[in-house]
mmCIF file of C-alpha atoms in Angstrom:
data_model
loop_
_atom_site.group_PDB
_atom_site.id
_atom_site.type_symbol
_atom_site.label_atom_id
_atom_site.label_comp_id
_atom_site.label_asym_id
_atom_site.label_seq_id
_atom_site.Cartn_x
_atom_site.Cartn_y
_atom_site.Cartn_z
ATOM 1 C CA MET A 18 94.148 87.404 83.062
ATOM 2 C CA LYS A 19 93.649 90.638 85.011
ATOM 3 C CA THR A 20 94.487 89.854 88.653
ATOM 4 C CA VAL A 21 93.893 91.406 92.075
ATOM 5 C CA PHE A 22 96.113 90.309 94.958
ATOM 6 C CA VAL A 23 94.805 90.945 98.481
ATOM 7 C CA THR A 24 97.203 90.631 101.429
ATOM 8 C CA VAL A 25 96.717 91.009 105.164
ATOM 9 C CA GLY A 26 100.286 90.074 106.126
ATOM 10 C CA THR A 27 100.830 87.981 109.250
ATOM 11 C CA THR A 28 97.750 89.257 111.038
ATOM 12 C CA SER A 29 94.034 88.527 110.710
ATOM 13 C CA PHE A 30 91.749 90.935 108.855
ATOM 14 C CA ASP A 31 88.686 88.827 108.090
ATOM 15 C CA GLU A 32 86.568 91.929 107.508
ATOM 16 C CA LEU A 33 88.698 92.819 104.473
ATOM 17 C CA ILE A 34 88.521 89.262 103.098
ATOM 18 C CA GLU A 35 84.739 89.176 103.642
ATOM 19 C CA SER A 36 84.310 92.598 101.983
ATOM 20 C CA ILE A 37 86.311 91.738 98.868
ATOM 21 C CA THR A 38 84.648 88.322 98.468
ATOM 22 C CA SER A 39 81.133 89.633 99.083
ATOM 23 C CA SER A 40 78.747 89.709 96.153
ATOM 24 C CA GLU A 41 79.163 93.500 95.901
ATOM 25 C CA GLY A 42 82.961 93.327 96.129
ATOM 26 C CA ALA A 43 83.202 90.603 93.491
ATOM 27 C CA GLN A 44 80.817 92.496 91.184
ATOM 28 C CA ALA A 45 82.906 95.661 91.553
ATOM 29 C CA LEU A 46 86.052 93.731 90.590
ATOM 30 C CA LYS A 47 84.314 92.083 87.641
ATOM 31 C CA ALA A 48 82.982 95.471 86.459
ATOM 32 C CA ARG A 49 86.596 96.756 86.434
ATOM 33 C CA GLY A 50 87.661 93.807 84.269
ATOM 34 C CA TYR A 51 89.394 91.735 86.948
ATOM 35 C CA GLU A 52 89.035 87.996 86.411
ATOM 36 C CA ARG A 53 91.278 86.515 89.101
ATOM 37 C CA LEU A 54 91.414 87.171 92.850
ATOM 38 C CA VAL A 55 94.334 85.892 94.947
ATOM 39 C CA LEU A 56 93.897 86.177 98.712
ATOM 40 C CA GLN A 57 96.593 85.949 101.381
ATOM 41 C CA VAL A 58 94.543 85.717 104.586
ATOM 42 C CA GLY A 59 97.258 85.383 107.240
ATOM 43 C CA ARG A 60 95.885 84.081 110.532
ATOM 44 C CA GLY A 61 92.356 84.722 109.296
ATOM 45 C CA SER A 62 89.786 82.341 107.893
ATOM 46 C CA LEU A 63 89.996 80.976 104.373
ATOM 47 C CA PRO A 64 86.861 81.957 102.424
ATOM 48 C CA ALA A 65 84.512 79.352 101.015
ATOM 49 C CA ALA A 66 85.619 78.179 97.574
ATOM 50 C CA ASP A 67 82.331 79.327 96.039
ATOM 51 C CA SER A 68 82.252 82.798 97.604
ATOM 52 C CA CYS A 69 83.183 84.540 94.312
ATOM 53 C CA PRO A 70 81.342 82.643 91.576
ATOM 54 C CA HIS A 71 82.176 85.078 88.738
ATOM 55 C CA ILE A 72 85.877 85.480 89.502
ATOM 56 C CA ARG A 73 88.570 82.823 89.703
ATOM 57 C CA MET A 74 89.628 82.829 93.355
ATOM 58 C CA GLU A 75 92.676 81.356 95.075
ATOM 59 C CA ALA A 76 93.419 81.693 98.779
ATOM 60 C CA PHE A 77 96.247 80.801 101.137
ATOM 61 C CA GLN A 78 97.283 81.726 104.648
ATOM 62 C CA PHE A 79 101.070 82.032 104.416
ATOM 63 C CA LYS A 80 103.938 81.297 102.073
ATOM 64 C CA GLY A 81 107.644 82.058 102.129
ATOM 65 C CA SER A 82 107.310 85.121 99.913
ATOM 66 C CA ILE A 83 104.501 87.068 98.271
ATOM 67 C CA THR A 84 106.857 88.787 95.825
ATOM 68 C CA GLU A 85 105.598 86.766 92.831
ATOM 69 C CA ASP A 86 101.961 87.377 93.797
ATOM 70 C CA ILE A 87 102.644 91.114 93.835
ATOM 71 C CA LYS A 88 104.522 90.995 90.515
ATOM 72 C CA GLN A 89 101.674 89.081 88.820
ATOM 73 C CA ALA A 90 98.968 91.428 90.140
ATOM 74 C CA ASP A 91 97.402 94.283 88.211
ATOM 75 C CA LEU A 92 96.128 95.716 91.511
ATOM 76 C CA VAL A 93 97.225 95.018 95.087
ATOM 77 C CA ILE A 94 94.831 95.545 97.976
ATOM 78 C CA SER A 95 96.590 95.550 101.337
ATOM 79 C CA HIS A 96 96.207 96.431 104.968
ATOM 80 C CA ALA A 97 98.667 99.119 106.033
ATOM 81 C CA GLY A 98 100.256 96.914 108.669
ATOM 82 C CA GLU A 99 102.410 97.776 111.649
ATOM 83 C CA ARG A 100 105.648 97.651 109.655
ATOM 84 C CA ALA A 101 104.169 98.658 106.306
ATOM 85 C CA GLY A 102 106.082 95.797 104.630
ATOM 86 C CA SER A 103 103.346 94.821 102.167
ATOM 87 C CA CYS A 104 102.823 98.450 101.158
ATOM 88 C CA LEU A 105 106.517 99.077 100.622
ATOM 89 C CA GLU A 106 107.018 95.870 98.653
ATOM 90 C CA THR A 107 104.056 96.724 96.410
ATOM 91 C CA LEU A 108 105.203 100.300 95.860
ATOM 92 C CA GLY A 109 108.724 99.061 95.149
ATOM 93 C CA ALA A 110 107.319 96.724 92.493
ATOM 94 C CA GLY A 111 105.534 99.657 90.839
ATOM 95 C CA LYS A 112 102.069 98.142 91.281
ATOM 96 C CA PRO A 113 98.877 100.119 91.931
ATOM 97 C CA LEU A 114 97.988 99.878 95.607
ATOM 98 C CA LEU A 115 94.692 100.263 97.430
ATOM 99 C CA VAL A 116 95.256 100.342 101.200
ATOM 100 C CA VAL A 117 92.329 99.238 103.351
ATOM 101 C CA ILE A 118 92.443 100.625 106.876
ATOM 102 C CA ASN A 119 91.389 98.427 109.768
ATOM 103 C CA ASP A 120 89.404 101.111 111.575
ATOM 104 C CA LYS A 121 88.701 98.780 114.498
ATOM 105 C CA LEU A 122 92.301 99.020 115.779
ATOM 106 C CA MET A 123 93.207 101.269 118.670
ATOM 107 C CA ASN A 124 96.164 103.662 118.228
ATOM 108 C CA ASN A 125 95.791 103.160 114.508
ATOM 109 C CA HIS A 126 98.993 104.219 112.751
ATOM 110 C CA GLN A 127 97.665 102.621 109.555
ATOM 111 C CA LEU A 128 95.520 105.657 108.881
ATOM 112 C CA GLU A 129 98.405 108.126 109.219
ATOM 113 C CA LEU A 130 100.582 106.053 106.881
ATOM 114 C CA ALA A 131 97.810 105.648 104.295
ATOM 115 C CA ARG A 132 96.883 109.341 104.434
ATOM 116 C CA GLN A 133 100.469 110.407 103.839
ATOM 117 C CA LEU A 134 101.016 107.937 100.981
ATOM 118 C CA HIS A 135 97.718 109.130 99.482
ATOM 119 C CA ALA A 136 98.621 112.811 99.911
ATOM 120 C CA ASP A 137 101.805 112.075 97.961
ATOM 121 C CA SER A 138 99.711 110.287 95.247
ATOM 122 C CA HIS A 139 101.286 106.867 95.818
ATOM 123 C CA VAL A 140 98.180 104.942 96.977
ATOM 124 C CA LEU A 141 94.425 105.045 97.220
ATOM 125 C CA TYR A 142 92.896 104.152 100.573
ATOM 126 C CA CYS A 143 89.551 103.283 102.132
ATOM 127 C CA THR A 144 87.962 101.235 104.913
ATOM 128 C CA CYS A 145 86.093 97.962 104.547
ATOM 129 C CA SER A 146 82.779 99.829 104.575
ATOM 130 C CA THR A 147 83.843 101.979 101.607
ATOM 131 C CA LEU A 148 85.806 99.308 99.698
ATOM 132 C CA THR A 149 83.163 98.523 97.067
ATOM 133 C CA ALA A 150 82.488 102.196 96.321
ATOM 134 C CA THR A 151 86.238 102.861 96.128
ATOM 135 C CA LEU A 152 86.733 99.965 93.701
ATOM 136 C CA MET A 153 83.942 101.280 91.481
ATOM 137 C CA ALA A 154 85.202 104.889 91.460
ATOM 138 C CA MET A 155 88.990 104.466 91.632
ATOM 139 C CA ASP A 156 91.235 106.068 89.035
ATOM 140 C CA LEU A 157 94.579 104.280 89.134
ATOM 141 C CA SER A 158 96.051 106.683 86.575
ATOM 142 C CA VAL A 159 96.465 109.361 89.278
ATOM 143 C CA LEU A 160 98.993 107.264 91.197
ATOM 144 C CA GLN A 161 102.626 108.328 91.065
ATOM 145 C CA PRO A 162 105.583 105.938 91.412
ATOM 146 C CA PHE A 163 107.281 105.666 94.777
ATOM 147 C CA LEU A 164 110.924 105.998 93.836
ATOM 148 C CA PRO A 165 113.244 103.561 95.624
ATOM 149 C CA GLY A 166 116.744 104.231 96.852
ATOM 150 C CA GLN A 167 116.087 107.311 98.963
ATOM 151 C CA PRO A 168 116.395 106.031 102.562
ATOM 152 C CA LYS A 169 116.671 109.501 104.157
ATOM 153 C CA LYS A 170 113.578 110.705 102.315
ATOM 154 C CA PHE A 171 111.710 107.541 103.323
ATOM 155 C CA ALA A 172 112.766 107.881 106.971
ATOM 156 C CA ASN A 173 111.507 111.486 106.976
ATOM 157 C CA PHE A 174 108.291 110.323 105.311
ATOM 158 C CA LEU A 175 107.694 107.664 107.996
ATOM 159 C CA ASP A 176 108.443 110.149 110.775
ATOM 160 C CA LYS A 177 105.915 112.567 109.282
ATOM 161 C CA ALA A 178 103.296 109.877 108.638
ATOM 162 C CA LEU A 179 103.554 108.475 112.147
ATOM 163 C CA GLY A 180 103.698 111.864 113.847
ATOM 164 C CA VAL A 181 107.231 111.449 115.228
ATOM 165 C CA ARG A 182 108.246 114.914 114.090
#
């Protein structure tokens, strides 16, 4: 069963959860052949059980590890996060990643991180307002693997993405 895993980490990003479970979001997923939607909502609100009638939906706030959810997913949709943990875990697992920027945050380092990962062809990114259109138009075949085991290269990447250098 083709699965999408959405994670917001330890924070709250209800706008992302509402966008992906909206009628338009669910239709876009269904049109791409996804049949199962797993939501990790963090401190946010759990969606109504009937919010995605044409897709099997599961939702939880927290669990000890999301590693299995990532491994079972055909697509991961994630916030960029302050520590980028969800992004790095997804990239390390070799899964396609769509990063959704929370454009309501001040001093938003999420955008810099997503832009750099996108420029290097590792992720696709959008905002909640462009999520449905991005889902409909995305071409996951353009994504390149993020090769693990290069800590110096990754440190330089983070410095560049966050404007430290």
